[in-house]
mmCIF file of C-alpha atoms in Angstrom:
data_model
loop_
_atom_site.group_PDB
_atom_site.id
_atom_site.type_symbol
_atom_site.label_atom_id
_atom_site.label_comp_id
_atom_site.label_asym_id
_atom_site.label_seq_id
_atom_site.Cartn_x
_atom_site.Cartn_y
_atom_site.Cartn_z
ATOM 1 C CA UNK M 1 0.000 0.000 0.000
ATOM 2 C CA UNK M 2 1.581 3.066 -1.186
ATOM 3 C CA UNK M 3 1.223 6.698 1.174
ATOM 4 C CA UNK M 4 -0.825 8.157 -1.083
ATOM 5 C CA UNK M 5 -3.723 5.016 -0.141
ATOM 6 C CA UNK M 6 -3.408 7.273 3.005
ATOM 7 C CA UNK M 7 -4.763 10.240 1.163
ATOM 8 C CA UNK M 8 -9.151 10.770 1.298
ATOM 9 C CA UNK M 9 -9.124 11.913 -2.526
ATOM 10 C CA UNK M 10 -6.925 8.443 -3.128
ATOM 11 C CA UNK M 11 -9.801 4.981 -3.785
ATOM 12 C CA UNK M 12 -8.104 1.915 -2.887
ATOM 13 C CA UNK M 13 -9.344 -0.893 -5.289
ATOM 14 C CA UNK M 14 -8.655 -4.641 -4.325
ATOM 15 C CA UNK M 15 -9.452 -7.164 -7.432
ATOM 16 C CA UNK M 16 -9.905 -10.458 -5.917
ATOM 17 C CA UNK M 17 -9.729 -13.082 -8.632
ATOM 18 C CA UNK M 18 -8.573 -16.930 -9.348
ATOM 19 C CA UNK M 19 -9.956 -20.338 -9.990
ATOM 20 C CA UNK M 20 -12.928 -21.332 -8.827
ATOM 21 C CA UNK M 21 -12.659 -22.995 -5.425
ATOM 22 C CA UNK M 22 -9.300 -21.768 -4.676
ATOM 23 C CA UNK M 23 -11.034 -19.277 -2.248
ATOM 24 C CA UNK M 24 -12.277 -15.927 -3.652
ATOM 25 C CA UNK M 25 -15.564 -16.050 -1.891
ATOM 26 C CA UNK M 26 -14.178 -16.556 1.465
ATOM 27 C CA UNK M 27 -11.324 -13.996 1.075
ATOM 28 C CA UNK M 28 -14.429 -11.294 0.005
ATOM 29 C CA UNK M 29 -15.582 -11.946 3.298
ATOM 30 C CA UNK M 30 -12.812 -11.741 5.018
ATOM 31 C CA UNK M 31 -11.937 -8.792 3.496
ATOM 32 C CA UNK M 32 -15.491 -7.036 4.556
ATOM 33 C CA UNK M 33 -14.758 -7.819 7.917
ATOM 34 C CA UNK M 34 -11.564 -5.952 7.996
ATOM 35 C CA UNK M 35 -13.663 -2.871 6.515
ATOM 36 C CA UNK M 36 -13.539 -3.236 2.740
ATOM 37 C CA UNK M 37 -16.695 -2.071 0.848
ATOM 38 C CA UNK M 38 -17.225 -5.831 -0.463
ATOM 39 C CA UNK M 39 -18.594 -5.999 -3.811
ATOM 40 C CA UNK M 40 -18.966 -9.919 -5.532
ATOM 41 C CA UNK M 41 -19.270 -10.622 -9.406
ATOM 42 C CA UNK M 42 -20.175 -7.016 -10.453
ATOM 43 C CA UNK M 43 -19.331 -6.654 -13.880
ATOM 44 C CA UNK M 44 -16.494 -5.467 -15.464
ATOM 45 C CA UNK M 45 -18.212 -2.519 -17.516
ATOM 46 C CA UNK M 46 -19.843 -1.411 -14.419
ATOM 47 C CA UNK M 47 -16.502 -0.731 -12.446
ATOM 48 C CA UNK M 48 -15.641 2.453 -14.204
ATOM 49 C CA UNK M 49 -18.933 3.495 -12.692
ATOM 50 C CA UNK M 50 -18.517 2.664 -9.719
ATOM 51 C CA UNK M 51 -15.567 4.715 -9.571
ATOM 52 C CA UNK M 52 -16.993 7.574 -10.836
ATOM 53 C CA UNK M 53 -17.182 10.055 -8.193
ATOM 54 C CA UNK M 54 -15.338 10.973 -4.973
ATOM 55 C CA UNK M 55 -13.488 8.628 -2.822
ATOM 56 C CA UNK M 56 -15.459 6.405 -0.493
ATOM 57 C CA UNK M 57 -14.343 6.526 2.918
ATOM 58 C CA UNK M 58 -13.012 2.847 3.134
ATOM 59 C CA UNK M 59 -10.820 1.128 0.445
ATOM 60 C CA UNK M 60 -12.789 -1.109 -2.335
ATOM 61 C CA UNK M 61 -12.919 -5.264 -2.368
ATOM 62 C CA UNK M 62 -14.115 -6.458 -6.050
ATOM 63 C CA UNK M 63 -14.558 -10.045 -6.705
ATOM 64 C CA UNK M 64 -14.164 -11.047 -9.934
ATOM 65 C CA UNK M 65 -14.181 -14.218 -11.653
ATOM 66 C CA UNK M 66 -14.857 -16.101 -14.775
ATOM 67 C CA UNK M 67 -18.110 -16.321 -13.771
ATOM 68 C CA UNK M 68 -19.100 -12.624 -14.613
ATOM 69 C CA UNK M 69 -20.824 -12.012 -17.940
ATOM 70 C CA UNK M 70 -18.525 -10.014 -19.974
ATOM 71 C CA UNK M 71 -15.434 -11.515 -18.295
ATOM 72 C CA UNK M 72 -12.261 -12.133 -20.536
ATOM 73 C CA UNK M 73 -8.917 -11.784 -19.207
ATOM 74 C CA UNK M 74 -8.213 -9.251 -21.789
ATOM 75 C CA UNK M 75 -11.187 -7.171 -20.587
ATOM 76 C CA UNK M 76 -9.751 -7.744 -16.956
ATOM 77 C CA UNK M 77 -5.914 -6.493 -17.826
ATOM 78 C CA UNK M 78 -7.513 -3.921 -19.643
ATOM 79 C CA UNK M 79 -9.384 -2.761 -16.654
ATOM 80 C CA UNK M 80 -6.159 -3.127 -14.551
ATOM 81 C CA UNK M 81 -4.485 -0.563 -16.355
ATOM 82 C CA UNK M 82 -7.380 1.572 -16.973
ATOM 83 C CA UNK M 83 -7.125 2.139 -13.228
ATOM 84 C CA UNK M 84 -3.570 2.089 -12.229
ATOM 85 C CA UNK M 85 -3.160 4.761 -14.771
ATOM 86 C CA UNK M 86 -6.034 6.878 -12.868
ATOM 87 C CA UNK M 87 -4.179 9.142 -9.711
ATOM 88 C CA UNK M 88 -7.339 9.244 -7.635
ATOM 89 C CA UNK M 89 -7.280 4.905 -7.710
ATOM 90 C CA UNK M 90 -4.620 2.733 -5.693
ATOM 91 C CA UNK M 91 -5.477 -0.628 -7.597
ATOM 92 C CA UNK M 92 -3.911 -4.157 -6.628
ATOM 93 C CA UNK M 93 -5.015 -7.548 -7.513
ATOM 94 C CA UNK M 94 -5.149 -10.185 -5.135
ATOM 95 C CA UNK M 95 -4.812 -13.894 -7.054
ATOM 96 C CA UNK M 96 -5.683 -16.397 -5.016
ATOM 97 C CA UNK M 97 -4.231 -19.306 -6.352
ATOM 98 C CA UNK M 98 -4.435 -23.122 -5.521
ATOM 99 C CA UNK M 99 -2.963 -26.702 -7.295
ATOM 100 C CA UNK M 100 -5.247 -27.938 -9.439
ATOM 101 C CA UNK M 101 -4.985 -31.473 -7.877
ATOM 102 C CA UNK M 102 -6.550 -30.072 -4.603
ATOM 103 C CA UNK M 103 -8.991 -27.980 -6.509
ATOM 104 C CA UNK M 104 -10.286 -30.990 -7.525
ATOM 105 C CA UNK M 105 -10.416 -32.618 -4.736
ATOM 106 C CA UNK M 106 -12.368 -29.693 -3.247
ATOM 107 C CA UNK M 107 -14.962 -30.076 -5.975
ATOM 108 C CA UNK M 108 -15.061 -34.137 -5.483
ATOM 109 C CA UNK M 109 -15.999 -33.162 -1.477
ATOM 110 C CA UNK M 110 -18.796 -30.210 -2.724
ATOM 111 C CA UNK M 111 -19.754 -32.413 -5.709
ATOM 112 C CA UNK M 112 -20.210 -29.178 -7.124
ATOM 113 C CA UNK M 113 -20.107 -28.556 -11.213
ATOM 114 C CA UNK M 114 -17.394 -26.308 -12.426
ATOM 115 C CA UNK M 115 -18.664 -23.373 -13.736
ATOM 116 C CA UNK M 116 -16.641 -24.136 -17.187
ATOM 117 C CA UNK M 117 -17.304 -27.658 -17.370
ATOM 118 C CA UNK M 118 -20.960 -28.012 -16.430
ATOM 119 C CA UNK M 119 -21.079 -30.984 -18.627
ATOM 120 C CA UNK M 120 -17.482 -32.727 -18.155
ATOM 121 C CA UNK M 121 -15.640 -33.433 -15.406
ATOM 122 C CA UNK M 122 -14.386 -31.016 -13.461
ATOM 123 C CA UNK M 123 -10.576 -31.251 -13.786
ATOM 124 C CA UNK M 124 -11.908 -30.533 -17.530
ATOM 125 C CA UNK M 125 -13.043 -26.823 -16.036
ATOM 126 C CA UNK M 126 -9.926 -26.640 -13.935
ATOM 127 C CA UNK M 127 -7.416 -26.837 -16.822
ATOM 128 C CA UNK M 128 -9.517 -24.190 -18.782
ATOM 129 C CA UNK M 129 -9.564 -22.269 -16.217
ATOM 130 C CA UNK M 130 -5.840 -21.807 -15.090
ATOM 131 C CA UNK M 131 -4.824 -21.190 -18.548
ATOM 132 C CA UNK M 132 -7.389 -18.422 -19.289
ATOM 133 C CA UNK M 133 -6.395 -16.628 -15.797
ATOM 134 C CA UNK M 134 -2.539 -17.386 -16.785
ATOM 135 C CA UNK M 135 -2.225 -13.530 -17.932
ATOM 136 C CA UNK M 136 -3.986 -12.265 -14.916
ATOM 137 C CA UNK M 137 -1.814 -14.416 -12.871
ATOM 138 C CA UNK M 138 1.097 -12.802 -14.075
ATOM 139 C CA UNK M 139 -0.122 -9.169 -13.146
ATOM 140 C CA UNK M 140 -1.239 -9.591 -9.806
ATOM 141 C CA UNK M 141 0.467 -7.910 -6.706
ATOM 142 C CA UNK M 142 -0.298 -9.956 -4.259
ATOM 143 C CA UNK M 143 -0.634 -13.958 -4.824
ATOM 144 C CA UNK M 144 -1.530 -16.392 -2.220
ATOM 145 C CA UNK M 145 -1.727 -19.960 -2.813
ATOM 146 C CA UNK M 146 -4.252 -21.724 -0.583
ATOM 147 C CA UNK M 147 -3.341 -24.855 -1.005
ATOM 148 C CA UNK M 148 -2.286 -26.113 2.145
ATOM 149 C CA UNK M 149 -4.148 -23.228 4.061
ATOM 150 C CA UNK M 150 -7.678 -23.733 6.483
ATOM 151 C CA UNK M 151 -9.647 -20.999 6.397
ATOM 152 C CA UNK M 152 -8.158 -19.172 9.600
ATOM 153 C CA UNK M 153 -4.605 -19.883 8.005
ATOM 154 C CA UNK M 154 -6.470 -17.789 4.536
ATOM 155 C CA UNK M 155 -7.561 -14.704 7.232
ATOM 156 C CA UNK M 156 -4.665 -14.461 8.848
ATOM 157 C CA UNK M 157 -2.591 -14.375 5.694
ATOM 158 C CA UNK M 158 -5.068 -11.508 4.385
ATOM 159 C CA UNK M 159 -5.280 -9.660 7.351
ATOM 160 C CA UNK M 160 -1.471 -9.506 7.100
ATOM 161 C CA UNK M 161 -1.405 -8.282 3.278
ATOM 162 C CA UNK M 162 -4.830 -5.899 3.996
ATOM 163 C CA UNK M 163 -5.081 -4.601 6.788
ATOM 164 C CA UNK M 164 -6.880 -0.944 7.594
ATOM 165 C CA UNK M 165 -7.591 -0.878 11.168
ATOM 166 C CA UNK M 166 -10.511 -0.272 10.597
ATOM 167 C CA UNK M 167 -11.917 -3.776 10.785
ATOM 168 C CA UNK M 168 -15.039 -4.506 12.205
ATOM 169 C CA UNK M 169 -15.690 -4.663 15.791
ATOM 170 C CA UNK M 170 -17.303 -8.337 17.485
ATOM 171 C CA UNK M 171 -20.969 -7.761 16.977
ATOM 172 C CA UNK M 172 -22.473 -9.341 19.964
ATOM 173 C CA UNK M 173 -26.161 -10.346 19.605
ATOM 174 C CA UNK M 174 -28.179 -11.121 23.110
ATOM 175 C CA UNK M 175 -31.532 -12.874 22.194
ATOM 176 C CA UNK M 176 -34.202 -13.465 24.913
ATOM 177 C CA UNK M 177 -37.051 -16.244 23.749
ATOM 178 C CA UNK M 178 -39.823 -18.353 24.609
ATOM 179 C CA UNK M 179 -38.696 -22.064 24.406
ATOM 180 C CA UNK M 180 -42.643 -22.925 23.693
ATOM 181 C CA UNK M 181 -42.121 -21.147 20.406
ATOM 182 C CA UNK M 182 -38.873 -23.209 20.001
ATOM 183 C CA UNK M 183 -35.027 -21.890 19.817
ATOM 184 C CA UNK M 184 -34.307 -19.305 17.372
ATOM 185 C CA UNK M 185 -31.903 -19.939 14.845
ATOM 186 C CA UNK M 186 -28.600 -19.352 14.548
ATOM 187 C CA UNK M 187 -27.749 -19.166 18.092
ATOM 188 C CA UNK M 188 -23.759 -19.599 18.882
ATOM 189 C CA UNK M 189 -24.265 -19.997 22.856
ATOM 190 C CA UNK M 190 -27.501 -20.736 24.651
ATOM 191 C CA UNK M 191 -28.509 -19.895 28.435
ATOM 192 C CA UNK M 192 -31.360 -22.047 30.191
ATOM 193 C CA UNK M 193 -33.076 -19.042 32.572
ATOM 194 C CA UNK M 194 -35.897 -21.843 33.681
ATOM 195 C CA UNK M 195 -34.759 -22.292 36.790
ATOM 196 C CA UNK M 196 -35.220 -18.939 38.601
ATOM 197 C CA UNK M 197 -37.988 -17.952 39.742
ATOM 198 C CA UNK M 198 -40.979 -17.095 37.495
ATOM 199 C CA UNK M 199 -42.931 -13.584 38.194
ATOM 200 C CA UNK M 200 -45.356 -14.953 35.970
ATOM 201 C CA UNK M 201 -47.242 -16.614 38.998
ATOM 202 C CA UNK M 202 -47.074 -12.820 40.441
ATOM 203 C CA UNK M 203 -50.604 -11.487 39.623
ATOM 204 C CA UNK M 204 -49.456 -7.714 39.591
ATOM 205 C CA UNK M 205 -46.085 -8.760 37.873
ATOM 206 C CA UNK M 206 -47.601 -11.270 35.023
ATOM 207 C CA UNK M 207 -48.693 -8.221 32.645
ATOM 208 C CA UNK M 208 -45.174 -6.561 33.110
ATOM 209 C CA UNK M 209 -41.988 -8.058 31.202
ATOM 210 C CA UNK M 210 -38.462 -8.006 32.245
ATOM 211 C CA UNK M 211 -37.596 -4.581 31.310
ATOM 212 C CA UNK M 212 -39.959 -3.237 34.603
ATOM 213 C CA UNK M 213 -37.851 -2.600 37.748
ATOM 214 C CA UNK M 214 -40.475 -4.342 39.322
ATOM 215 C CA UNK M 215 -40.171 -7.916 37.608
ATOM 216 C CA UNK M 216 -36.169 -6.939 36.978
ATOM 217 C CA UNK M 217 -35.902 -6.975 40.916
ATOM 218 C CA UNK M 218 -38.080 -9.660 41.562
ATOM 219 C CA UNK M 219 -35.952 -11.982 39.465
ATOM 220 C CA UNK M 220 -32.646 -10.631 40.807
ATOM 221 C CA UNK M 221 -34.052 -11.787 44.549
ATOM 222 C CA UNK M 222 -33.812 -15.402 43.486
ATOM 223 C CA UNK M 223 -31.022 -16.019 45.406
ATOM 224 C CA UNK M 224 -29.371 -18.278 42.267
ATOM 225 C CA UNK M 225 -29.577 -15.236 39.828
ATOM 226 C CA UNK M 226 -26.683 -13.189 40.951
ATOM 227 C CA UNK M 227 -24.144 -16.389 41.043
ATOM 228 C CA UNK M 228 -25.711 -17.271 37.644
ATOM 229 C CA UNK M 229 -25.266 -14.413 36.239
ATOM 230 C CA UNK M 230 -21.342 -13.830 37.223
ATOM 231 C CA UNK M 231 -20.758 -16.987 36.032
ATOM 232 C CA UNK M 232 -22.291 -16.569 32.652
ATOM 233 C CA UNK M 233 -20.954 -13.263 32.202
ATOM 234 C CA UNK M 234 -17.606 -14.304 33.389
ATOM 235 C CA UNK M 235 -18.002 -16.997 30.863
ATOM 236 C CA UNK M 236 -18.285 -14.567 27.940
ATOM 237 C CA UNK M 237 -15.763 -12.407 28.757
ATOM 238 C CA UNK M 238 -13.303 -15.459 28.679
ATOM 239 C CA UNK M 239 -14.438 -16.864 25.249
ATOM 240 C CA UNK M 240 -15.290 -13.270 23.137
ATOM 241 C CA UNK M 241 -11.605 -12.587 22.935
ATOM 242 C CA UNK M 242 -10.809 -15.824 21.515
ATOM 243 C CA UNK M 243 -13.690 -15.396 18.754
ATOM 244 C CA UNK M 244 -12.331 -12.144 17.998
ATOM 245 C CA UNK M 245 -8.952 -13.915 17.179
ATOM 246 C CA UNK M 246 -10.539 -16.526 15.208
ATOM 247 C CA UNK M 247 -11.945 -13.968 13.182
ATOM 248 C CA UNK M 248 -15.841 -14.269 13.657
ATOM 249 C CA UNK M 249 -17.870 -11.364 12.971
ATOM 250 C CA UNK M 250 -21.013 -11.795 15.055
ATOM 251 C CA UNK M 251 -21.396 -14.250 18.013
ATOM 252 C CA UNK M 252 -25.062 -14.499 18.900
ATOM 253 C CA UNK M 253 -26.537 -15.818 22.603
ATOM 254 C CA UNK M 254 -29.586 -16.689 23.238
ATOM 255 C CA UNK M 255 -31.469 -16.606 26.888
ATOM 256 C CA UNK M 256 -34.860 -18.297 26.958
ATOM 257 C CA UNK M 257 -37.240 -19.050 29.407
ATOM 258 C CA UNK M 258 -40.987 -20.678 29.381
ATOM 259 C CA UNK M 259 -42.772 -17.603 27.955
ATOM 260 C CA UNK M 260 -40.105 -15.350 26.911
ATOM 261 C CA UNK M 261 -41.328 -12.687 28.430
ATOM 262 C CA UNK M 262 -39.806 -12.146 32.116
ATOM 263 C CA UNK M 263 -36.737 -14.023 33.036
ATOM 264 C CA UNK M 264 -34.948 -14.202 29.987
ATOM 265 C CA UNK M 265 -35.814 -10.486 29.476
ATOM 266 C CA UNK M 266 -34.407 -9.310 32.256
ATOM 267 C CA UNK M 267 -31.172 -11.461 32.206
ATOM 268 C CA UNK M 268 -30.688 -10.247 28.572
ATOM 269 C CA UNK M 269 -31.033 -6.539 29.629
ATOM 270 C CA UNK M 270 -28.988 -6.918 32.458
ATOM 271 C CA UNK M 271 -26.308 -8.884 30.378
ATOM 272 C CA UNK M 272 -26.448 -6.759 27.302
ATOM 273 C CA UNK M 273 -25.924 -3.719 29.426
ATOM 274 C CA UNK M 274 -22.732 -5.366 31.189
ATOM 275 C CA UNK M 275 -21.713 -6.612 28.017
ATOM 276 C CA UNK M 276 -21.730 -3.348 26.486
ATOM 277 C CA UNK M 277 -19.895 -1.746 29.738
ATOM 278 C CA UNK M 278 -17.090 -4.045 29.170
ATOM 279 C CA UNK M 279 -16.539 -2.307 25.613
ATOM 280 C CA UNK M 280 -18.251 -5.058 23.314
ATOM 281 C CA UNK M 281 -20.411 -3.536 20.522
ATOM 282 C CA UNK M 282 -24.077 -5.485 21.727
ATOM 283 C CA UNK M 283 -27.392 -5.760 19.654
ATOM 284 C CA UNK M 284 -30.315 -6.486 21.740
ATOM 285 C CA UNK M 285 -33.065 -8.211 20.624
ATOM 286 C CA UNK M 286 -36.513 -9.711 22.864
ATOM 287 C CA UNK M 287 -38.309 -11.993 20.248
ATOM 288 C CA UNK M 288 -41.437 -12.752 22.305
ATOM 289 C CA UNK M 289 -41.875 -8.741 23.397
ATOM 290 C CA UNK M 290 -41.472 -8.539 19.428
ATOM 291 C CA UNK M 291 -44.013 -10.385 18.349
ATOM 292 C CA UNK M 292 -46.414 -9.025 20.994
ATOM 293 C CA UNK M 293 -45.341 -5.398 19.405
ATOM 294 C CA UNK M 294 -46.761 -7.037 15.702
ATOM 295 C CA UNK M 295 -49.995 -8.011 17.168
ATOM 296 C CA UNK M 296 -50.386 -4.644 18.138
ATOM 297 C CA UNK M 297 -49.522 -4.637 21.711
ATOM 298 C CA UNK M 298 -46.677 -2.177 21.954
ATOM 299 C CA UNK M 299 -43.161 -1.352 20.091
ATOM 300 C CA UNK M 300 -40.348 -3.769 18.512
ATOM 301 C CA UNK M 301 -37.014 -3.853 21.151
ATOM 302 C CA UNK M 302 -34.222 -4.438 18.724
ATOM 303 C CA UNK M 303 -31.171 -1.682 19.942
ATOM 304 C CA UNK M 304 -28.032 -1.639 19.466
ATOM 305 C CA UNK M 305 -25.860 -0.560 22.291
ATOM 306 C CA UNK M 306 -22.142 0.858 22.607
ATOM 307 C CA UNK M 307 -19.849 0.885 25.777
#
């Protein structure tokens, strides 16, 4: 990256291109979660477009592969040095590369078709493939072969090559539900809260939820909450580092209860807020209280909160 990347008038452009399965898709992602404006299979005779205009306020990530309707590698080069000749662009290409043998055995474990061999087999698409890229091969800045590399070894190796600082933070998601209505998906860690006591059988607390100091302090005197809740926030506080250095983007934990509407409210407001306090960027999100806001009952509760 040159000083002038440095500059606000100055666009950085990464082209991410190579065979298919050697890892494009995964390094676009990677490369959105280190900041990058990602942008996958947009076509080549929209990128002048796209360019058109002032710099954006993060560098560029363009995937591009053979995929793409007008793609040719001529068309590609052509495009290279359209932009490196153009002061207000810093263009590189990233090439991921791979042998073909274990491209092939990638494709034999997806028993996916090759996208130039839909017919044949694919080490038929492969070999096509790696010769028509052969010229962008040759031009590219920054080649990686991922060969031998797991997908942490791939976004540690990129984070090396491309990194801003200004990657995106941990987004921390704290989900209360009802377990009659069944556990949401996509949950990454998953808190029973039907063991404390229930203010449901509270006449003058049942119409409340867990947001009211009144059922909030009713479930905090169940002498098993505050233990509970050190433990499981101790808990997070040991493993959210260690996602952050594997490279996750969002980490999502769920707290249900019978009804979803008092004790795994309150623990997720409590723990969001402590969350949050610690420094971790926390969304906030009470499914049942949600649904009860459709029906007409009151507002949606999805917030995002900041330390």
């Amino acid at each position: 990256m040159t000083d002038e990347t440095d500059h606000q008038d100055v666009q950085r452009v990464v082209l991410v291109t190579g065979p298919s399965g050697a890892g494009r898709s995964t390094a676009i992602h990677v490369l959105e979660d280190l900041g990058y404006e990602a942008i996958d299979n947009l076509p080549l005779s929209l990128v002048p477009r796209l360019l058109d205009g002032p710099a954006l306020g993060r560098p560029i990530a363009l995937g591009i592969d053979v995929r793409n309707r007008d793609f040719t590698a001529g068309s590609l080069i052509e495009g290279i040095d359209r932009m490196t000749r153009m002061p207000e662009v810093d263009c590189e290409v990233l090439y991921l590369d791979c042998r073909a043998e274990e491209l092939l055995r990638r494709y034999g474990e997806t028993r996916r078709r090759h996208p130039l061999a839909p017919v044949d087999e694919p080490g038929a698409g492969i070999a096509r493939e790696v010769d028509l890229l052969a010229p962008v091969r040759a031009r590219a800045d920054v080649l990686i072969d991922t060969s031998d590399l797991s997908p942490h070894d791939l976004k540690a190796e990129l984070a090396r090559w491309f990194e801003t600082g200004q990657q995106a933070r941990l987004t921390v998601g704290v989900h209360s539900f009802s377990y009659k209505r069944g556990v949401p998906r996509g949950l990454d860690i998953m808190f029973d809260c039907r063991f404390l006591n229930n203010p449901h059988w509270e006449p003058a607390l049942r119409p409340l939820d867990g947001r009211a100091p009144e059922v909030e302090a009713f479930v905090a005197a169940d002498p098993r909450f505050a233990p509970f809740f050190e433990k499981v926030l101790d808990l997070l506080l040991l493993v959210l580092p260690a996602h952050v250095e594997e490279g996750k983007a969002h980490l999502t934990i769920g707290l249900g209860c019978t009804g979803g509407q008092h004790r795994s409210v309150a623990m997720a407001e409590k723990l969001s807020a402590a969350l949050a306090q610690s420094g971790w960027q926390v969304s906030k999100r009470h499914r049942e209280l949600e649904r009860r806001a459709a029906s007409g009952a009151g507002q949606p509760t999805v917030e995002v909160g900041r330390a």
